mmCIF file of C-alpha atoms in Angstrom:
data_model
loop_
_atom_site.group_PDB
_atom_site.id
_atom_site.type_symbol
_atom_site.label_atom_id
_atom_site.label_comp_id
_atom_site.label_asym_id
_atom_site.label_seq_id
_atom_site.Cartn_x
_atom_site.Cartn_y
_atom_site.Cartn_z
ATOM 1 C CA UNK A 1 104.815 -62.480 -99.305
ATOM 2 C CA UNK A 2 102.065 -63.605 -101.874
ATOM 3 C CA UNK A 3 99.603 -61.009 -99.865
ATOM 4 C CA UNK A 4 101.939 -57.798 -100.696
ATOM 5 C CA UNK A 5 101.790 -59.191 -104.193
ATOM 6 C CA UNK A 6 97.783 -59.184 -104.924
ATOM 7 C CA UNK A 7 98.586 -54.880 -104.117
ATOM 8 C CA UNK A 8 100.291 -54.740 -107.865
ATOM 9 C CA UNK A 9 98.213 -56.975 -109.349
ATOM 10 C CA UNK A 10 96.507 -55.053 -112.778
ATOM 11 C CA UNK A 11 93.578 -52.998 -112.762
ATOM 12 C CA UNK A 12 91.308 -51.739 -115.657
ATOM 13 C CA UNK A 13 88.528 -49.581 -115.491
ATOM 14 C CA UNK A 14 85.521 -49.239 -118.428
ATOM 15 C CA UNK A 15 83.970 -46.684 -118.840
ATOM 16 C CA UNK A 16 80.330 -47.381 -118.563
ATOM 17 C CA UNK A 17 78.066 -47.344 -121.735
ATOM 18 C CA UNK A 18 76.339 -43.926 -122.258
ATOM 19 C CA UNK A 19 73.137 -45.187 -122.723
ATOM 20 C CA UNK A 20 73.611 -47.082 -118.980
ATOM 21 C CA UNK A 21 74.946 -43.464 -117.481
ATOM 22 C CA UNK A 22 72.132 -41.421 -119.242
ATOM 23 C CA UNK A 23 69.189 -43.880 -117.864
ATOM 24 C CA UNK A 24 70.491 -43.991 -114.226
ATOM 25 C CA UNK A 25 70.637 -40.179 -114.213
ATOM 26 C CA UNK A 26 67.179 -39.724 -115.508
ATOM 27 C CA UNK A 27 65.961 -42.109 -112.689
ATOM 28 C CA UNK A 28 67.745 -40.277 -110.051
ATOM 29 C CA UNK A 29 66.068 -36.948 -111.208
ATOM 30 C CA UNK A 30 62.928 -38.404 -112.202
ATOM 31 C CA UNK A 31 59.945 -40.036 -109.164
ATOM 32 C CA UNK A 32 59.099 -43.320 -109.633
ATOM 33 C CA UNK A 33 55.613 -44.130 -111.100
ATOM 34 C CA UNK A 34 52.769 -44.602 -108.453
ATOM 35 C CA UNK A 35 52.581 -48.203 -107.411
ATOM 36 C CA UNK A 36 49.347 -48.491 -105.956
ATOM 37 C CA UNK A 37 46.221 -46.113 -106.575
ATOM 38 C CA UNK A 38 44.115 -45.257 -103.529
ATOM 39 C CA UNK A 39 41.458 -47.339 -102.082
ATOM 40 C CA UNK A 40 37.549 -46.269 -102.502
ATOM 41 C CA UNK A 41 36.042 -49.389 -100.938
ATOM 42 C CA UNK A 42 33.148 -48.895 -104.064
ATOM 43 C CA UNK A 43 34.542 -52.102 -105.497
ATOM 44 C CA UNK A 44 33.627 -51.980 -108.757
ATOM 45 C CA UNK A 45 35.222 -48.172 -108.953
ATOM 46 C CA UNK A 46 38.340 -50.294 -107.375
ATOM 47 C CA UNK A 47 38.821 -52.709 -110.020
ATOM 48 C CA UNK A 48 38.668 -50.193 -112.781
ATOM 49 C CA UNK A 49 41.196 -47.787 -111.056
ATOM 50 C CA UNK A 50 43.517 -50.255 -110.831
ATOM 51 C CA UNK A 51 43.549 -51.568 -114.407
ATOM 52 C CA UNK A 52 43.885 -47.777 -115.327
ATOM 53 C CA UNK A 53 46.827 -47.000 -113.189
ATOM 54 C CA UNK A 54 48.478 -50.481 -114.934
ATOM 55 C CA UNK A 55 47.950 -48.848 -118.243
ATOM 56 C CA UNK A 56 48.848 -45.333 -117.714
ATOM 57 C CA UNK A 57 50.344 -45.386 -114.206
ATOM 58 C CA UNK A 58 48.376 -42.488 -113.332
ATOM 59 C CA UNK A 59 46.325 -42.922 -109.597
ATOM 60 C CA UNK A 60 44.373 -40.066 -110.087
ATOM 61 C CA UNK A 61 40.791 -41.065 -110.107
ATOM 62 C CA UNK A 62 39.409 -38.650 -112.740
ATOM 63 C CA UNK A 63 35.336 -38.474 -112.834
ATOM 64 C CA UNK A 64 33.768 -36.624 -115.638
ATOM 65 C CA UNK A 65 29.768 -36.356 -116.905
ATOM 66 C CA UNK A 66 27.584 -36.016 -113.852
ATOM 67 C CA UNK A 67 30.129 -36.989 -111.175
ATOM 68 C CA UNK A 68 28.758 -36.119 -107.973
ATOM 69 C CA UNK A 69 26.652 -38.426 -107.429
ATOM 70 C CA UNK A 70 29.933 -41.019 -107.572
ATOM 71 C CA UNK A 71 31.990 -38.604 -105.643
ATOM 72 C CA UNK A 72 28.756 -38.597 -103.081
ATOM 73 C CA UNK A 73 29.164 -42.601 -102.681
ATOM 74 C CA UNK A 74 32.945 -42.148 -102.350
ATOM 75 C CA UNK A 75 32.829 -39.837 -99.818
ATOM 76 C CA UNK A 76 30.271 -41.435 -97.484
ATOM 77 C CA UNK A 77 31.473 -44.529 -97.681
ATOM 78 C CA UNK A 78 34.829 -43.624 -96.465
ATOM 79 C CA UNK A 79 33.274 -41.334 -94.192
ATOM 80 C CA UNK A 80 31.459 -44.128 -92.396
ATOM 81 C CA UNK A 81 32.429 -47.191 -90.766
ATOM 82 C CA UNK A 82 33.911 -49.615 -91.001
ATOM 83 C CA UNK A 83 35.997 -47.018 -93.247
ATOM 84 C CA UNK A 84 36.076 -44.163 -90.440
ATOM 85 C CA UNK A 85 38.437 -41.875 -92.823
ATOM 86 C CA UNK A 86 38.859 -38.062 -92.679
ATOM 87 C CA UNK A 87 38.581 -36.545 -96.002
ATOM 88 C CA UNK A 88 39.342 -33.035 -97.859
ATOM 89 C CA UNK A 89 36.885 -31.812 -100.641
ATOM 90 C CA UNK A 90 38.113 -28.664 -102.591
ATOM 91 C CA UNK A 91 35.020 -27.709 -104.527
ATOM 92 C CA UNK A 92 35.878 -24.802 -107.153
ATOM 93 C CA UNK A 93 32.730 -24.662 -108.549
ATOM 94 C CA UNK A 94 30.179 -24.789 -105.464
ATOM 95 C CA UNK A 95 28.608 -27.514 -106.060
ATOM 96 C CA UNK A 96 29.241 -30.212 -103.523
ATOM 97 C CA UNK A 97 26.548 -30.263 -101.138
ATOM 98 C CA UNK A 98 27.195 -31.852 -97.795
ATOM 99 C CA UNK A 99 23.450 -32.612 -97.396
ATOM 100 C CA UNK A 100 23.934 -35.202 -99.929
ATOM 101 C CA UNK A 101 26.437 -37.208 -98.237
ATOM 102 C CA UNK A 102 24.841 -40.615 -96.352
ATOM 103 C CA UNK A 103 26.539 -40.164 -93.585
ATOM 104 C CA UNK A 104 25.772 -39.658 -89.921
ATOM 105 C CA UNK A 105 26.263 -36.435 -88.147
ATOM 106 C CA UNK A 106 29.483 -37.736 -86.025
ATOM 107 C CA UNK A 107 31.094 -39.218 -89.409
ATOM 108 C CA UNK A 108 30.088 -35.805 -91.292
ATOM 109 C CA UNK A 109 31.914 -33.503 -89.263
ATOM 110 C CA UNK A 110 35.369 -35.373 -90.813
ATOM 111 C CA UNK A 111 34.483 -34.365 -94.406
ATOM 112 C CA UNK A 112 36.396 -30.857 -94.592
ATOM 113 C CA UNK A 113 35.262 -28.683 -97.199
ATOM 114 C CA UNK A 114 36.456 -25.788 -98.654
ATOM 115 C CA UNK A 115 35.613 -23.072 -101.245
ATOM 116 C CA UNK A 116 38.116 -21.430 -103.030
ATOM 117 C CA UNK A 117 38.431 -19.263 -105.711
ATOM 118 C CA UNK A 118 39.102 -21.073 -109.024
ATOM 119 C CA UNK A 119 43.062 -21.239 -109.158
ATOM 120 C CA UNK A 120 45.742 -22.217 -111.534
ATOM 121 C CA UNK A 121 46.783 -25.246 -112.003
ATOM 122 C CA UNK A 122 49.744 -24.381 -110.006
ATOM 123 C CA UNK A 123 47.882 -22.506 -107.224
ATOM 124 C CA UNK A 124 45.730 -25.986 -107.003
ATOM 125 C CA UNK A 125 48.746 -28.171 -106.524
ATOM 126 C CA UNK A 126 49.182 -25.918 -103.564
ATOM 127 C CA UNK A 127 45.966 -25.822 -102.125
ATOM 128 C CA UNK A 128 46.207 -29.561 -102.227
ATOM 129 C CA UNK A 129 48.991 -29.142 -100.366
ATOM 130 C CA UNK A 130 47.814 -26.997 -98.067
ATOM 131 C CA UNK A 131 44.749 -28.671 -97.197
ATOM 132 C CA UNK A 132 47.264 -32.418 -96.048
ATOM 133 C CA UNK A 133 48.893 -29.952 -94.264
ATOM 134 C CA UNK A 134 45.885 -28.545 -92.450
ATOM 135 C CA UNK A 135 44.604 -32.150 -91.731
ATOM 136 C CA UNK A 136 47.954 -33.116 -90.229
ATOM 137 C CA UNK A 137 48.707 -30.008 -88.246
ATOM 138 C CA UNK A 138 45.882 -27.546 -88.007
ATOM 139 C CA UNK A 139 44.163 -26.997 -84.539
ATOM 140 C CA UNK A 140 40.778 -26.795 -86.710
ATOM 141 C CA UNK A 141 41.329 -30.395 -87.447
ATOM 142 C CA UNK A 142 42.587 -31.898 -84.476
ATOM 143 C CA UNK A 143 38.815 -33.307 -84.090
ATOM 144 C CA UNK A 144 39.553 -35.755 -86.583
ATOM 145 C CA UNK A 145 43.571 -36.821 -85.611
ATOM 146 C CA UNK A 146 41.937 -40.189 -84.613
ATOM 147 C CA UNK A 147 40.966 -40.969 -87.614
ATOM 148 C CA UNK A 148 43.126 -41.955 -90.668
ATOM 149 C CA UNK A 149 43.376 -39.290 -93.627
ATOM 150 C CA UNK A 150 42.428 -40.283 -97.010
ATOM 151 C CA UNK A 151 43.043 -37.574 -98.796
ATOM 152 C CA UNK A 152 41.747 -34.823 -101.297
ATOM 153 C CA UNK A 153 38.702 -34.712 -103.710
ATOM 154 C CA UNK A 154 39.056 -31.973 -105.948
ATOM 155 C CA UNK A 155 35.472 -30.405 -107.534
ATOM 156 C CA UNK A 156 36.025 -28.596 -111.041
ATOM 157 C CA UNK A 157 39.674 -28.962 -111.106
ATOM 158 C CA UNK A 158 41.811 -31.460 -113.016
ATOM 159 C CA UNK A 159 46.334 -30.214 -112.000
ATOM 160 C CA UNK A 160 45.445 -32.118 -108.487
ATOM 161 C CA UNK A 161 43.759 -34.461 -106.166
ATOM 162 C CA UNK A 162 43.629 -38.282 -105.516
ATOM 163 C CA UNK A 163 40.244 -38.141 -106.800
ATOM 164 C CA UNK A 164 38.882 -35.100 -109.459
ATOM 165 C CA UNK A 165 35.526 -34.210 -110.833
ATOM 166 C CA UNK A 166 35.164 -32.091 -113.649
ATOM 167 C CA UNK A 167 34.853 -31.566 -117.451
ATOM 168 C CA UNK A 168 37.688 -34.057 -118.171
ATOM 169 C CA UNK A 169 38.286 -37.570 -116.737
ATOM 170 C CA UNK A 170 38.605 -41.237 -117.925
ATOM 171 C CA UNK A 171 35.510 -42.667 -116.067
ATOM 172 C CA UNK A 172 31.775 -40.702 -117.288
ATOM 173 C CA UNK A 173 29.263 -40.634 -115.188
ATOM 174 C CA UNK A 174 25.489 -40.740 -116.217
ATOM 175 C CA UNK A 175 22.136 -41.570 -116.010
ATOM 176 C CA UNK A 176 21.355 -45.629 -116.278
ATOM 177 C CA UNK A 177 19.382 -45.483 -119.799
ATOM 178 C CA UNK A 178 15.801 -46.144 -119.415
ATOM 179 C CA UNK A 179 14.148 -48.193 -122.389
ATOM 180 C CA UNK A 180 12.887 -45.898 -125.076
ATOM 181 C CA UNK A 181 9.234 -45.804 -126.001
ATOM 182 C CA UNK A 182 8.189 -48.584 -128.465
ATOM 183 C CA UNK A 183 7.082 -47.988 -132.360
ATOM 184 C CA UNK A 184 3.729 -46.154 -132.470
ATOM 185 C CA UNK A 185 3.098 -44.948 -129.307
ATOM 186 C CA UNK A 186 1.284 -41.933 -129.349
ATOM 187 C CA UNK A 187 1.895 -38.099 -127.968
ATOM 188 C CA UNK A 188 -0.777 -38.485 -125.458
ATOM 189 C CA UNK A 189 0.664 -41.943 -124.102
ATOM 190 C CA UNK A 190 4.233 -40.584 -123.712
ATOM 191 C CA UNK A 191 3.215 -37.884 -121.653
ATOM 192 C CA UNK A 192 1.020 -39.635 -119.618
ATOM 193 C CA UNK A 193 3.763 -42.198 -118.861
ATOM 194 C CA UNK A 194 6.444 -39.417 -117.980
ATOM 195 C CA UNK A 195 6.373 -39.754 -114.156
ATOM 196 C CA UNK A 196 6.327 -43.318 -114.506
ATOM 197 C CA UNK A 197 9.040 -43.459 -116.761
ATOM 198 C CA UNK A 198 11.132 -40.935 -114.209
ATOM 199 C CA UNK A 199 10.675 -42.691 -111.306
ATOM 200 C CA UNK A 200 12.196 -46.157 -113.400
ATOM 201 C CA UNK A 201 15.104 -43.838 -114.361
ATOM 202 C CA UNK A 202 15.727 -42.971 -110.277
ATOM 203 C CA UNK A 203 15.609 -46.598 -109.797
ATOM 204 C CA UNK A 204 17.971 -47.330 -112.289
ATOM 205 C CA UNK A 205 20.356 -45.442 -110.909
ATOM 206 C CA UNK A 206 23.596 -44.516 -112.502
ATOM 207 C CA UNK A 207 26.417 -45.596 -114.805
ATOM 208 C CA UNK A 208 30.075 -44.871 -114.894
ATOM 209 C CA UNK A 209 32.164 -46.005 -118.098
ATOM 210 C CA UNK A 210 35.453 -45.846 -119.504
ATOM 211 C CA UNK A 211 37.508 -47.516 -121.677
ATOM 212 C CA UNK A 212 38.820 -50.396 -119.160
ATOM 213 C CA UNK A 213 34.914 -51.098 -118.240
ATOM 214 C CA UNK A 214 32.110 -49.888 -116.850
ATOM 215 C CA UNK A 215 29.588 -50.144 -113.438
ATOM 216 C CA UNK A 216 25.814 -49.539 -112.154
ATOM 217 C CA UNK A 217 25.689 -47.696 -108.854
ATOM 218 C CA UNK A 218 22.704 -46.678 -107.156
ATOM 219 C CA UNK A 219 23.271 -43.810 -104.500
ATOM 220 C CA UNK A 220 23.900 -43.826 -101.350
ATOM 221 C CA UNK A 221 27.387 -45.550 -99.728
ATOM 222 C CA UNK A 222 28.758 -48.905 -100.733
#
């Protein structure tokens, strides 16, 4: 029968090319880049973060400079509505201050913050860990199981985090510059213009820069 037949018909096998074998391995063993950093709703901040992860395909949003004020804005705007997130700050250094936050009380009490010791890089990863554990399982946060979770904000540590501040990042945070005093003016007129010249530079706000661009933000939520 010609269907018994197509049984003995020939069959050769290739050997793949090595170069084929040695790229599927590596992408069985090695994660995929991130596809998609997460979402601050500080537009600007947004934009940049996502030309950044196209170039380096890294989501972490790294602050640097004088980043709490930025990591202030981030917080209570996710914080708040229409946002409603819950969030996890890991502050190694003691410096985030909850009373800075522009948030109401009932949004407020889904900020988590904790104070650890400063850790290793590896001990961080696990804290980080620990802490989207905790928001998914803890009885201490079943407050907030309503509510989406964001994720972690990591103060003076750089191994871990969807969002970092410390001395190392690719967006700077500082002061908006002021205009400088013109030629000629005296002693006497500069330091009689010094609160005047302070309150313009609280006005002005604040700027965050990088390579892929840079933004004005004044404080409070977006």
């Amino acid at each position: 029968m010609m269907l018994a037949s197509r049984a003995h018909l020939p069959f050769t096998y290739h050997d793949p090319p090595i170069p084929r074998v040695l790229a599927e391995l590596r992408s069985s063993i090695q994660p995929a880049p991130p596809s998609r950093v997460k979402t601050t709703h500080v537009a600007a901040l947004d934009a940049l973060a996502a030309t950044h992860l196209r170039d380096t395909q890294s989501p972490t949003i790294s602050l640097c400079g004088r980043a709490l004020p930025l990591l202030y804005k981030i917080v209570s705007t996710l914080a708040s509505p229409p946002h409603s997130k819950a969030l996890f700050v890991l502050d190694l250094e003691g410096r985030f201050d909850a009373a800075c936050l522009d948030c109401e009380a009932e949004d407020l009490a889904h900020v988590y913050v904790q104070h650890p010791a400063r850790s290793s890089p590896e001990r961080l990863r696990s804290l980080v860990d620990e802490a989207e554990r905790f928001m998914l399982y803890d009885d201490d946060a079943r407050g907030s199981r309503h509510r989406e979770w964001w994720g972690t904000m990591v103060v003076g540590g750089l191994a871990a985090g969807d969002v970092t501040a410390g001395w190392k990042g690719w967006l700077r945070v500082e002061r908006s510059a002021v205009p400088s005093f013109a030629l000629g003016v005296s002693v006497e007129e500069v330091w009689g213009q010094r609160e005047q010249r302070q309150r313009a530079a609280d006005e002005k706000g604040w700027t965050a820069s990088s390579e892929w661009g840079a933004f004005e933000f004044a404080d409070g939520r977006a």
